[in-house]
Structures are given as C-alpha cells and as structure tokens.
Amino acid sequence: MTAKTLFEKVWEAHVVRMDGDVALLYIDRHLVHEVTSPQAFEGLRMAGRTPHRPDFTFAVPDHNVPTTGRELGITDPVSRLQVETLDANCEQFGITEFAMGDVRQGVVHVMAPEQGIVQPGMTIVCGDSHTATHGALGALAFGIGTSEVEHVLATQCLIQKKPKSMRVTVDGTLAPGVTAKDIVLAVIGKIGTAGGTGYVIEFAGSAIMDLTMEGRMTVCNMAIEAGARAGMIAVDEKTIDYVEGRPYAPNGNDWDQATAWWRTLHTDAGAKFDAEVHIDAASLQPQVTWGTSPEMVTGIDGKVPDPAAEPDAVKRTSIENALAYMGLKANTPMREVTIDRVFIGSCTNGRIEDMRAAAAIARGRKVAAGVSAMVVPGSGLVKEQAEAEGLDRIFIEAGFEWRDPGCSMCLAMNADQLAPGERCAATSNRNFEGRQGKGGRTHLVSPAMAAAAAVTGRFTDVRDLT
Amino acid sequence: MQSFVTLDGLVAPLDRANVDTDAIIPKQFLKSIRRTGFGKYLFDEWRYLDQGQPDMDVTSRPKNADFVLNQPRYQGAEILLTQDNFGCGSSREHAPWALLDYGFRCIIAKSFADIFFNNCFKNGILPIVLPAKAVDDLMGQVKAHEGYRLAVDLPAQTITTPDGEAIPFEVDPFRKDCLINGLDDIGLTLRHVKDIRAYETQRKTRAPWLFAGN
C-alpha cells in the first residue's frame, strides 16, 4: 500500500467523479453566514433550485451582529436587513440556524467545532476564508466564494483540482509565553503571504501536537494568511476527546465506527509532500506584526525594518507604503511602539483558552491610561464558560470591556471600529490597510501579548509580566 | 455568466504587490444583499479621501488624485495589470463583482491568491498569470505610453501588444471552456446528480454517522 498524506486520505474519500484532472468533490458540511450567502440563496431561487442537503448545512450570523446593547437589536438598517435575510433564507430552505438570541450563536468558526458539527475526516466549506480553522480536527476545510456557496447548496459538491501539499514541521518545545499564534505568525513570516498558494498545509511536529485543540485551531485558521486555502493537523486522542459528547458528535455504534476511521487520519511514514518547511519551536519569541500584511512580522525583541536595507524594489516599496500607513519609523524597537486600542477575540483567538490567557495577564492589573480595550468572546458558550470561571470580572476590574460574541473589530463590519490613525493590538488575523476601520493601524499578536499591551500601553514581552 | 472570448482593452497599472480583497472592496459595502452596484466603491479607500458608506452618492465625494484609476488617461480601462498575490485575504466574491461592475474583464498579474482566482472565473473575468519579467516589461510600457492597449485572445491563449508581439499564457482547459461558452457550472454538475446520489449511498455505508442526523 502506498504511503499517503492526511490530506490525500480525506481528499480520496470525497471524490465523486473525475473528469480529466478535475474532481467533483463531495462536501460533508456547509457552514453559512450572513455576508456571503444572500446572493447564493437568491441565485437558487432564480433558478428554481433547492438545497441538495439542507441537513448538512448550518448557519449563523456573526459579521454584522452588535457586541453591546443586543436587546435593542441591530440598529444599522443595512446590517439588520442582511441578518434578517439569513434568517428568512434558513426558514425557507429548512436550514438549522443559530440565530442572534441563541446562546450557541458566535463566530461561525468558533461555533461549528464547539457544537461538534466539525469532525475529523470531513470536507467542510464556508463562504469565508477562515474556514481553514477546521483543519485542526483533521478535516479538509476551506473558504469559497459566493458562486461556490450556491454550487454547494445546489449540489453538495464542488468542482476542484487537487491542490499540492506542503508540510510545516514545528519541532521542539515553545518557551513559556510563546503560543500557537506566535507559531503561525512566524510561519507566515518565514514562507510569506503567498508561500502557501496552491497548497494544503499540514502542520506537524511535536510543538503542534503539544498544542491544545484551541491552539491547533489558531494555527490552521491563519493558513489562509500564508496563502493556503486549507491547513490540517493529524487526528490524535486529543482530537477525539475534543469531539466526544458535543451536541452533533456521533453516538453509540456510530461513535465506535467513526473513531476507528478517525484514528487512521494521519500522514503515513514515507508519504511525500510537494514542499517541506521546518521551524524550531524553541527559537520563537512572542510575535508582533509591524506592517500591513501578516508576513510583516517580527519578534518582540525586533525592530521596525529599514526599507533602505531591502534590495528588491517591489518589496522596498511595500515596506515604505506600510511604514507610511502605519505611522512607524524605520529601526524603532517594537517595545517602544505605543497603542490606543486593544481587541481580544475573533475566529483566530476568541476561544476559552484565549480568554484565559488574556485574563491571566489582566488579573490584578489596570488597562493603561489612554488605552481602550475590549474582549469579545467567540461564542455565547465561550462567554458563558468564561463567566463561570470569573474571567469577566477579571477583565472588567482591569478596565476591559466585556462584550457579546461576534466577529466585531476583526473586520469592523459592525459598530466596533478604529478611528483613523488609531493603533490597535489585535488578536485577529489581518493587519491590512483599513481592515479595522479606514486609517486604523493593526498589529497582530497573541491574546497574552494583547493583554500585556493593554496594561502597559505599548508592546511588551509578556514574559516580563509573568 | 457573461462569456469571455477576446478583449481589446485599455490597460491600467496597479503597481503594488499583495493587493488584498479588503482593499478591493472594503467591508462596509459587503452588507449589500445584491451582486451588482459595487463598481463605484472599487478600491474605495484608495480612490476617495473621505470615508465611504453604502448607498452613498459617489459623484460629490473628494477623489484621491494620486490614485491610478483617478487619472484621466486610465478612464475606461478594462484590463488591470498588477504584481504578485493579487486578491489575497478574504474570500469575498464582492471583489470580482466590484472589478467587473467597474469595467475590468481581465486582470494580469505575477500571481493571484487562490480563492480570488477561482471567483474570477465564476464571473466572466479572465485572470492571467504571466512571468515576473513579462509583467515588469508591460508595467514599463503601460506607464510610458498613454492609451496603451492589449488584445487578449482566450481561444488562442495570447496577449498581443501594440507592436504585434504575442505573449502566450496558460489557462486550465475546463475553466477556459466555461469562460468561452459562458457556462453555469451548477448546471454542469447537476448533469452528474446520479453520481452524487451513488456516492451518497456508498458513503452512507462506510460513514453512517455523517448521515445520522441530530
């Protein structure tokens, strides 16, 4: 038997037919949110089609939902119409929706694993690039456009060419204070934002397998920031323990049969990848981005780069543009960069472990003068759990705002936005120009590093605070 | 879908790498539930000096004169020439919708992000990858010559420059066929509905838990 990669095993289990080198790939679960689905549902209606498997489709509003004053509903009429359109489409087509008043509502990529909708070996799509998150459970999960959302609704399949495979091996032990977020930022810094284009990345190695499931989700979530549509991690007992007992997890005989297959979902010894990357976990520091692309990243001991030192003309211009936008001078130590805002949350870092990591730094400290900091749990259930553990009290006493779940200031489609020129330490995934509001300046960090920045007013090595 | 066969169009240069879909169409315009009307907000934060909002009258908004698409010589451009990793970031199909609505039918770059690349083909836009040297040469030509046009021939897979040089390009045969014929690929897939049903039947035997329902 030929040695296979994890990706090949999952891919091959889902090929319905081949036409030349183009596969018709079966999709096990389709996640839907309000922003990228209305035109797809409208397309179905106009063609007189209905969803092929409404029972394999799960919806949640997350991008437009307010994170305060929720009892008032959505005040922005344009946002409200989009969320109401999702509600109506789910109602019309018989799709399960975790609507705004439901405690299970949250960021789609936090909600779906939490509910056990995401399981090992599945193919999962969503009209959202951060669908890559779910590869942490050994699923093949990737983002699609709205035309493909319509295609999956109508056929439960996608037309796909088999991507190439890359393995990123992170071996060794992380230093205290260095997290999953720092691993993935370092990977993006190393291979670049287009380094994974055309690939599915398998994250492997002892430092990856030592991560919690939440940490693994953080790593796979940002595979797209390295250009890869999907990130994947082998199934182990941690994965199986995570899924067990969740509302949509298999039961009884189904559970035994499922876990028997899940335990085969790892790359066989000797399987070949199209590309291999190695990173030494012990060498990593907490990471901070300085520019307008996630690859523009350095360790907390690093400095803002000097464009004059960059020989490539296109890259030099990119650095110059980034520094101008970010309002940073070349060679400034990252530790001297002061901040105005802090955002802790998102599909990257809005899970319970992230809340705990930030609270551990916030405990007994105060948000620095002039800094405004908010914590947005990834789902209603994360919020409930955090409150049961008293984390909300820690945040509130330290001067953080404790909000309701949603995408919030990761992309600022709701009211949570940066003003022009404001500088933010954010646990989200994109530091693009204008991402958190026109003229806003985003620095990506881990939850602990964001909390450290909140209480000191500048980027600080979290290890100095513990 | 609108078909794409040939195009003789004015070229606009966007000389930046890693142009992300947030830049192509900012998030506030994603609240729309329609597929059309995004062209006036294309590259909104670069094109205008004020903060754009959905359903705004753009005619009175202050424009950024330095932004390339605001220069008179590039008005009516149908081909966008750009650098590496165009369309990275968010999967929003609003990005190709905005480019199409503005008037771009073809984008030539050193490389594209995967989801964006895929989304273009679903909307009658032809994304073409050319080697770095070819893009650099064209970038120089476009900037040097006002009114610079290129003739794109999809069946022949060539781009012809004003001095008659034909630059070949690669395109996936399936996507090429769909684009030339304006094919709706949902219709194509539904021709295989028997295969989909057969797959579901055998998959249900091997992985019954997926079909158990909860």
XYZ file of C-alpha atoms in Angstrom:
680
model
C 0.000 0.000 0.000
C 1.331 3.425 -0.885
C 2.047 5.782 1.946
C -0.473 8.626 1.937
C -0.662 12.046 3.474
C -3.508 13.038 5.784
C -4.775 15.342 3.040
C -4.790 12.550 0.416
C -6.774 10.259 2.706
C -9.502 12.834 3.251
C -9.485 14.021 -0.372
C -9.789 10.497 -1.801
C -12.722 9.670 0.487
C -14.688 12.529 -1.099
C -14.121 12.235 -4.847
C -17.477 11.641 -6.538
C -16.047 11.508 -10.072
C -13.065 12.689 -12.085
C -13.170 14.496 -15.418
C -9.559 14.569 -16.536
C -7.745 16.135 -13.599
C -10.833 17.919 -12.312
C -12.591 16.309 -9.350
C -16.180 16.597 -8.281
C -15.648 16.693 -4.521
C -18.399 15.843 -2.040
C -18.871 18.309 0.819
C -19.908 16.857 4.192
C -20.777 20.071 5.978
C -21.542 23.553 4.675
C -21.318 26.487 7.084
C -23.147 29.663 6.143
C -23.048 33.236 7.455
C -24.994 36.337 6.529
C -22.398 38.200 4.442
C -21.507 35.760 1.672
C -24.782 33.848 1.355
C -27.683 36.176 0.352
C -26.705 36.274 -3.335
C -26.286 32.474 -3.344
C -29.774 31.864 -1.942
C -31.158 34.403 -4.398
C -29.412 32.524 -7.225
C -31.055 29.278 -6.110
C -34.468 30.892 -6.087
C -33.993 32.471 -9.509
C -33.036 29.095 -10.995
C -35.895 27.310 -9.204
C -33.429 25.124 -7.264
C -33.459 23.922 -3.664
C -30.582 22.907 -1.377
C -29.470 19.319 -2.005
C -28.730 18.642 1.695
C -30.237 21.255 3.994
C -29.442 18.792 6.812
C -25.697 19.171 6.056
C -25.925 22.961 6.139
C -25.605 25.107 9.291
C -25.947 28.869 9.520
C -25.079 31.600 11.992
C -24.988 35.401 11.776
C -21.655 36.709 13.031
C -20.105 39.524 10.965
C -22.849 42.151 11.421
C -24.050 41.418 14.927
C -23.614 44.085 17.610
C -21.444 43.236 20.623
C -23.260 45.581 23.000
C -26.896 46.514 23.585
C -28.075 43.394 21.817
C -31.507 43.627 23.391
C -32.064 46.651 21.122
C -31.478 44.536 18.011
C -29.282 45.717 15.132
C -29.611 49.473 14.759
C -27.865 49.778 11.368
C -30.698 49.056 8.898
C -28.342 47.677 6.219
C -26.761 45.213 8.656
C -30.159 44.304 10.041
C -31.511 43.511 6.583
C -28.571 41.189 5.919
C -29.100 39.250 9.148
C -32.868 39.103 8.595
C -32.220 37.832 5.067
C -30.190 34.947 6.519
C -32.990 34.161 8.986
C -35.550 34.149 6.158
C -33.397 32.002 3.859
C -32.810 29.411 6.579
C -36.518 29.375 7.341
C -37.464 28.974 3.673
C -34.987 26.188 2.931
C -35.110 24.277 6.239
C -31.528 25.043 7.341
C -30.508 24.913 11.016
C -29.560 28.386 12.194
C -28.086 29.540 15.481
C -29.750 32.934 15.411
C -28.816 36.070 17.299
C -30.740 35.319 20.504
C -29.369 31.745 20.754
C -26.607 31.133 23.328
C -24.855 28.959 20.723
C -24.534 31.927 18.345
C -20.991 33.092 17.735
C -18.284 33.405 15.137
C -19.006 30.577 12.688
C -15.523 29.085 13.136
C -15.877 29.059 16.916
C -19.482 27.796 16.933
C -19.066 24.881 14.492
C -16.323 22.925 16.315
C -17.952 23.764 19.653
C -21.214 22.152 18.514
C -19.439 19.059 17.161
C -20.584 19.944 13.635
C -16.943 19.775 12.564
C -15.499 16.269 12.784
C -12.281 14.580 11.642
C -12.102 13.440 8.023
C -14.931 15.687 6.864
C -14.854 18.077 3.943
C -16.126 21.428 5.168
C -16.660 24.665 3.285
C -17.953 28.116 4.120
C -18.063 31.384 2.217
C -15.297 32.621 4.455
C -11.549 32.272 4.076
C -11.001 31.374 7.737
C -12.790 28.067 7.210
C -9.204 26.749 7.250
C -9.666 26.702 11.058
C -11.421 23.340 10.988
C -8.412 21.505 9.593
C -7.251 21.447 13.226
C -9.583 18.479 13.680
C -8.156 16.575 10.712
C -10.859 17.831 8.353
C -10.275 19.286 4.879
C -11.834 22.719 5.260
C -11.562 25.731 3.017
C -13.138 29.034 2.121
C -15.145 29.542 -1.059
C -16.760 32.428 -2.897
C -20.481 33.073 -3.102
C -20.879 31.378 -6.515
C -19.428 28.255 -4.940
C -21.715 28.649 -1.914
C -24.595 28.464 -4.391
C -22.957 25.481 -6.113
C -22.623 23.595 -2.815
C -26.169 24.464 -1.791
C -27.475 23.134 -5.113
C -25.272 20.049 -5.468
C -23.432 19.382 -2.147
C -20.316 19.207 -4.332
C -17.527 21.438 -5.574
C -15.500 21.283 -8.762
C -11.880 21.198 -7.627
C -8.405 20.477 -8.894
C -6.294 18.630 -6.383
C -4.032 21.131 -4.613
C -0.366 20.475 -3.865
C 0.715 19.503 -0.364
C 3.133 21.188 2.000
C 4.202 20.053 5.440
C 5.264 22.621 8.005
C 7.020 20.796 10.828
C 7.426 22.670 14.093
C 9.547 20.584 16.423
C 10.773 21.316 19.910
C 9.294 22.995 22.954
C 7.884 26.505 22.992
C 9.326 28.888 25.567
C 6.816 29.979 28.233
C 4.686 32.859 26.935
C 5.031 31.716 23.316
C 1.761 30.443 21.861
C 0.005 28.928 18.848
C -0.494 32.451 17.465
C 3.240 33.101 17.618
C 3.920 29.833 15.781
C 1.608 30.684 12.923
C 2.768 34.296 12.647
C 6.353 33.024 12.498
C 5.384 30.508 9.791
C 3.785 33.292 7.718
C 6.837 35.484 8.298
C 9.020 32.666 7.005
C 7.087 31.499 3.923
C 5.292 34.777 3.108
C 1.630 35.543 2.459
C 1.789 33.765 -0.893
C 4.100 30.968 0.297
C 1.226 28.506 0.612
C -0.674 29.496 -2.548
C -1.835 26.349 -4.342
C -1.083 24.138 -1.333
C -2.854 22.482 1.532
C -0.542 22.825 4.530
C -0.239 20.045 7.072
C 1.112 21.387 10.355
C 3.103 18.680 12.102
C 5.841 18.189 14.662
C 5.964 17.939 18.432
C 5.213 21.618 19.088
C 1.996 21.356 17.044
C 0.867 18.093 18.623
C 1.575 19.555 22.085
C -0.935 22.363 21.421
C -4.473 22.176 22.763
C -7.294 21.873 20.209
C -7.908 25.596 20.587
C -4.266 26.282 19.793
C -4.384 23.991 16.772
C -7.434 25.905 15.510
C -5.497 29.178 15.844
C -2.683 27.748 13.718
C -4.912 26.305 10.967
C -7.103 29.440 10.972
C -4.218 31.519 9.662
C -3.104 29.047 6.962
C -5.000 31.340 4.563
C -2.764 34.237 5.665
C 0.098 32.183 4.222
C -1.924 31.785 1.008
C -3.006 28.179 1.673
C -6.731 27.553 1.391
C -6.531 24.808 3.989
C -4.394 23.860 6.974
C -4.648 20.404 8.522
C -3.393 18.606 11.617
C -3.366 14.827 12.193
C -6.030 13.293 14.414
C -4.840 12.099 17.829
C -6.565 11.240 21.106
C -6.776 14.951 21.938
C -8.875 15.469 18.806
C -11.177 12.572 19.602
C -11.585 13.678 23.224
C -12.468 17.168 21.998
C -15.289 15.913 19.753
C -16.751 13.383 22.193
C -20.040 14.364 23.773
C -20.618 17.505 21.709
C -24.216 18.041 20.547
C -23.655 16.996 16.896
C -20.985 14.346 17.591
C -21.741 10.715 16.673
C -23.200 8.440 19.354
C -23.197 4.711 20.205
C -22.170 2.389 17.369
C -21.680 5.389 15.126
C -19.097 6.741 17.567
C -17.102 3.493 17.524
C -17.181 3.297 13.749
C -16.295 6.969 13.375
C -13.362 6.873 15.784
C -11.992 3.724 14.124
C -11.694 5.699 10.873
C -10.568 8.910 12.551
C -7.602 7.078 14.120
C -6.284 6.389 10.598
C -6.263 10.092 9.735
C -2.579 10.930 9.885
C 0.206 11.042 7.321
C 1.807 7.633 6.796
C 5.539 7.264 7.289
C 7.258 7.799 3.956
C 4.417 9.799 2.353
C 5.689 12.523 0.060
C 4.875 16.238 0.187
C 5.441 18.698 -2.634
C 7.171 21.057 -0.196
C 8.571 20.826 3.339
C 9.292 23.627 5.822
C 10.924 23.215 9.241
C 10.752 25.542 12.212
C 12.464 25.181 15.573
C 9.868 25.936 18.255
C 12.480 26.770 20.878
C 13.800 29.647 18.744
C 10.453 31.510 18.676
C 9.680 34.705 20.599
C 6.268 36.291 21.015
C 5.496 37.836 17.597
C 4.196 41.292 16.655
C 3.336 42.481 13.136
C 4.646 45.909 12.144
C 3.139 46.313 8.660
C 0.026 45.901 6.537
C 0.401 42.230 5.657
C 0.647 39.330 8.144
C 4.088 38.436 6.737
C 5.377 41.787 8.025
C 6.139 40.359 11.437
C 8.985 40.232 13.924
C 9.734 39.014 17.441
C 9.006 41.366 20.340
C 12.767 41.990 20.582
C 12.768 43.076 16.937
C 12.652 46.478 15.259
C 10.632 48.089 12.521
C 12.636 47.248 9.368
C 14.515 49.786 7.292
C 13.309 49.827 3.674
C 16.750 51.059 2.608
C 18.110 47.639 3.553
C 15.718 45.813 1.167
C 17.345 45.074 -2.213
C 14.125 44.079 -4.073
C 12.352 47.169 -5.475
C 8.754 45.870 -5.158
C 9.368 44.733 -1.574
C 11.085 48.016 -0.717
C 8.054 49.956 -1.963
C 5.770 47.646 0.038
C 7.752 48.342 3.213
C 7.762 52.103 2.544
C 3.983 52.092 1.926
C 3.418 50.012 5.058
C 5.514 52.257 7.295
C 3.788 55.369 5.931
C 0.355 53.832 6.552
C 1.313 52.507 9.982
C 2.957 55.786 11.035
C 6.163 53.997 12.035
C 9.816 54.978 11.616
C 12.437 52.504 10.427
C 14.534 50.887 13.179
C 12.082 51.696 16.009
C 12.175 48.874 18.589
C 8.738 47.195 18.741
C 8.780 47.656 22.527
C 8.685 51.433 22.009
C 5.527 51.374 19.887
C 2.573 52.679 21.932
C -1.040 51.695 21.322
C -4.526 53.253 21.636
C -6.819 50.243 21.390
C -6.833 46.527 22.158
C -9.069 43.914 20.562
C -9.156 40.400 22.009
C -11.417 37.988 20.124
C -12.124 36.687 16.557
C -12.152 33.253 14.935
C -8.387 33.178 15.470
C -8.316 33.858 19.201
C -11.860 34.010 20.585
C -11.932 30.639 22.360
C -11.923 29.867 26.076
C -8.179 29.213 26.203
C -7.591 32.642 24.636
C -9.844 34.295 27.227
C -7.896 32.523 29.987
C -4.505 33.543 28.580
C -5.527 37.197 28.358
C -7.163 37.138 31.807
C -4.013 35.677 33.366
C -2.159 38.847 32.320
C -5.038 41.220 33.107
C -5.545 39.818 36.609
C -4.734 42.427 39.250
C -3.564 44.970 36.661
C -5.202 48.004 35.037
C -5.578 48.984 31.415
C -3.068 51.784 30.823
C -4.274 55.391 30.770
C -5.448 56.447 27.317
C -5.949 52.864 26.121
C -9.351 51.420 25.317
C -9.515 47.619 25.425
C -12.290 45.186 24.585
C -12.730 41.445 24.908
C -15.203 39.783 22.550
C -15.765 36.090 23.255
C -16.069 33.919 20.145
C -19.495 32.500 21.019
C -22.259 32.686 23.589
C -20.990 29.440 25.084
C -17.416 30.749 25.374
C -18.882 33.800 27.102
C -20.882 31.608 29.485
C -17.846 29.448 30.289
C -15.615 32.487 30.841
C -18.197 33.992 33.175
C -18.476 30.711 35.084
C -14.702 30.899 35.606
C -14.902 34.546 36.715
C -12.835 35.805 33.777
C -15.343 38.547 33.011
C -14.779 40.007 36.498
C -11.020 39.999 35.980
C -11.375 41.852 32.684
C -13.932 44.340 33.957
C -11.940 45.092 37.120
C -8.858 45.675 34.967
C -10.816 48.142 32.811
C -11.512 45.992 29.734
C -14.955 45.992 28.123
C -16.609 42.575 28.172
C -18.754 42.214 25.049
C -21.219 39.877 23.326
C -19.949 37.369 20.717
C -19.299 38.117 17.047
C -16.613 38.965 14.505
C -16.557 42.512 15.858
C -13.429 44.549 15.245
C -11.604 41.798 13.357
C -13.187 43.264 10.241
C -15.250 46.064 11.721
C -18.458 45.470 9.802
C -20.465 46.294 12.877
C -20.044 49.371 15.062
C -16.692 48.185 16.516
C -14.108 50.108 14.507
C -10.838 52.006 14.778
C -10.789 55.738 14.084
C -8.238 56.968 11.515
C -4.709 56.859 12.959
C -5.635 54.744 15.979
C -3.174 51.958 16.717
C -4.524 48.613 17.897
C -3.032 45.451 19.364
C -5.373 42.814 17.942
C -5.642 39.057 18.328
C -7.332 38.778 14.933
C -5.802 37.645 11.662
C -5.402 40.549 9.236
C -3.496 43.800 9.519
C -4.479 45.011 6.042
C -4.956 48.722 5.410
C -8.393 49.762 6.619
C -9.265 46.290 7.886
C -10.346 47.533 11.336
C -11.568 50.899 10.048
C -10.299 53.403 7.481
C -6.869 54.656 8.552
C -6.746 52.245 11.523
C -3.380 50.642 12.318
C -3.469 46.994 13.300
C -0.724 44.942 14.955
C -1.406 41.218 15.218
C -0.409 39.485 18.446
C -1.425 36.612 20.738
C -4.101 37.116 23.433
C -1.487 37.293 26.203
C 0.544 39.838 24.217
C -2.607 41.892 23.553
C -3.403 41.937 27.272
C 0.209 42.877 28.030
C -0.045 45.769 25.565
C -3.328 46.850 27.181
C -1.880 47.097 30.681
C 1.413 48.721 29.676
C 0.196 50.922 26.819
C 2.907 49.640 24.486
C 4.105 46.345 23.040
C 5.668 44.438 25.889
C 7.187 40.980 26.129
C 4.504 39.085 28.004
C 7.301 37.184 29.737
C 8.265 40.360 31.583
C 4.826 40.377 33.242
C 4.624 36.803 34.469
C -22.455 34.166 -16.853
C -21.094 36.598 -19.431
C -18.724 34.765 -21.789
C -15.153 35.871 -22.446
C -13.602 35.239 -25.856
C -11.493 38.195 -26.928
C -10.893 41.637 -25.493
C -9.032 44.621 -26.903
C -8.816 46.951 -23.958
C -7.103 49.902 -22.301
C -4.692 48.805 -19.558
C -4.402 50.366 -16.086
C -1.307 49.634 -13.952
C -1.720 48.901 -10.225
C 1.924 48.650 -9.294
C 1.589 47.029 -5.854
C 2.063 43.507 -4.528
C -0.347 41.718 -2.145
C -3.415 43.800 -3.020
C -5.984 42.243 -0.668
C -9.736 41.939 -1.140
C -10.325 44.345 1.772
C -8.590 46.988 -0.383
C -10.526 45.948 -3.496
C -13.870 46.355 -1.726
C -13.982 47.451 1.934
C -16.183 45.636 4.407
C -18.951 48.216 4.813
C -20.100 47.543 1.237
C -20.442 43.809 1.955
C -23.674 44.492 3.788
C -25.470 44.598 0.456
C -27.576 41.563 -0.421
C -27.150 42.216 -4.167
C -24.477 41.186 -6.667
C -24.351 44.474 -8.533
C -23.545 48.101 -7.842
C -20.110 47.587 -6.249
C -18.080 49.224 -9.051
C -18.360 52.737 -7.679
C -16.787 51.564 -4.412
C -13.943 49.595 -6.033
C -10.675 50.406 -4.150
C -12.789 52.837 -2.114
C -10.156 53.778 0.474
C -7.558 54.485 -2.208
C -9.910 56.216 -4.634
C -11.657 58.632 -2.293
C -10.395 60.848 0.503
C -13.467 60.563 2.694
C -14.959 57.555 4.449
C -17.224 55.612 2.088
C -20.613 54.319 3.174
C -23.069 52.014 1.379
C -25.564 53.735 -0.921
C -23.565 56.970 -0.897
C -23.719 59.305 -3.883
C -20.109 59.000 -5.062
C -20.217 61.856 -7.581
C -19.700 64.515 -4.907
C -17.045 62.605 -2.927
C -13.484 64.030 -2.828
C -11.224 61.894 -5.004
C -7.591 60.983 -4.376
C -5.959 62.458 -7.494
C -2.827 60.363 -6.937
C -4.642 57.050 -7.244
C -4.041 55.499 -10.629
C -7.691 54.841 -11.540
C -8.479 58.525 -10.967
C -6.031 59.626 -13.662
C -7.800 60.728 -16.865
C -5.577 58.557 -19.061
C -6.868 55.351 -17.442
C -10.605 56.109 -17.683
C -12.407 53.251 -19.394
C -9.675 50.696 -18.598
C -10.787 47.083 -18.994
C -7.502 45.324 -18.206
C -5.781 45.662 -14.824
C -2.043 44.963 -14.680
C -0.619 44.245 -11.248
C 2.016 42.483 -9.157
C 2.233 39.324 -7.019
C -0.526 37.739 -4.904
C -3.400 39.904 -6.147
C -6.700 39.262 -4.339
C -5.252 37.811 -1.132
C -7.177 37.665 2.133
C -10.928 37.443 2.483
C -12.930 35.125 0.196
C -15.474 37.875 -0.569
C -16.758 37.470 -4.130
C -17.728 41.123 -3.855
C -14.128 41.766 -5.011
C -14.560 40.328 -8.533
C -18.128 41.729 -8.583
C -16.697 45.209 -7.939
C -13.944 44.825 -10.553
C -16.463 43.602 -13.136
C -19.006 46.276 -12.311
C -16.275 48.916 -12.695
C -15.436 47.547 -16.133
C -12.451 45.225 -15.714
C -12.804 41.970 -17.676
C -9.184 40.826 -17.458
C -6.518 41.011 -14.732
C -2.881 40.295 -15.498
C -0.587 39.639 -12.527
C 2.566 37.828 -11.485
C 0.402 35.636 -9.233
C -3.060 35.506 -7.653
C -4.470 34.269 -4.366
C -6.393 31.004 -4.868
C -9.926 31.915 -3.784
C -9.944 35.202 -5.691
C -8.537 33.497 -8.814
C -11.331 30.948 -8.649
C -14.001 33.599 -8.036
C -12.947 35.489 -11.198
C -13.790 32.552 -13.458
C -17.284 32.335 -11.925
C -17.959 35.900 -13.034
C -16.648 36.113 -16.570
C -13.348 37.738 -15.590
C -10.153 36.258 -17.040
C -7.214 36.295 -14.576
C -3.894 35.758 -16.369
C -0.619 34.836 -14.696
C 2.482 35.977 -16.559
C 6.155 35.536 -15.621
C 7.623 38.342 -13.499
C 9.755 39.668 -16.351
C 6.782 39.913 -18.723
C 4.724 41.818 -16.116
C 7.643 44.168 -15.397
C 8.064 44.865 -19.128
C 4.351 45.517 -19.605
C 4.265 47.701 -16.471
C 7.001 49.872 -18.015
C 5.182 50.056 -21.357
C 1.801 50.944 -19.835
C 3.276 53.750 -17.754
C 5.347 55.087 -20.666
C 2.602 55.140 -23.299
C -0.721 56.860 -22.746
C -3.587 54.899 -24.259
C -1.654 51.601 -24.058
C -3.918 48.691 -25.033
C -3.584 44.939 -25.117
C -5.527 42.417 -27.184
C -6.397 39.287 -25.223
C -7.432 36.194 -27.176
C -8.628 33.404 -24.882
C -9.112 30.652 -27.511
C -5.570 31.312 -28.818
C -4.228 31.950 -25.279
C -2.277 35.010 -26.329
C -1.925 38.652 -25.330
C -0.881 40.851 -28.235
C 0.976 44.098 -27.591
C 0.543 47.221 -29.777
C 3.782 46.394 -31.607
C 2.469 42.953 -32.540
C 4.299 40.793 -30.034
C 2.130 37.822 -28.961
C 2.670 36.757 -25.338
C 1.352 33.235 -24.648
C -0.426 32.401 -21.373
C -1.652 29.258 -19.627
C -5.232 28.579 -18.643
C -6.912 25.493 -17.246
C -8.839 23.781 -20.125
C -12.032 23.284 -18.094
C -12.123 26.902 -16.957
C -11.282 28.092 -20.449
C -14.209 26.164 -21.888
C -16.612 27.503 -19.226
C -15.458 31.080 -19.827
C -15.625 30.941 -23.635
C -19.096 29.415 -23.525
C -20.346 31.366 -20.501
C -21.282 28.082 -18.807
C -23.013 27.937 -15.433
C -21.163 25.170 -13.626
C -24.089 24.333 -11.334
C -25.895 23.160 -14.464
C -22.822 21.103 -15.428
C -22.623 19.459 -12.009
C -26.344 18.703 -11.900
C -25.851 16.542 -15.009
C -23.947 14.240 -12.626
C -26.668 14.046 -9.994
C -26.820 10.244 -10.394
C -23.146 10.011 -9.499
C -23.729 12.249 -6.475
C -26.586 10.025 -5.285
C -24.499 6.889 -5.837
C -21.634 8.417 -3.874
C -24.008 9.251 -1.015
C -25.306 5.692 -0.932
C -21.868 4.099 -0.668
C -20.620 6.766 1.740
C -23.597 6.130 3.993
C -22.463 2.514 4.285
C -18.885 3.439 5.149
C -19.599 6.521 7.258
C -23.167 6.223 8.563
C -22.546 8.768 11.327
C -22.375 11.537 8.738
C -25.980 10.853 7.773
C -27.359 10.096 11.230
C -28.944 13.485 11.770
C -29.173 15.032 15.169
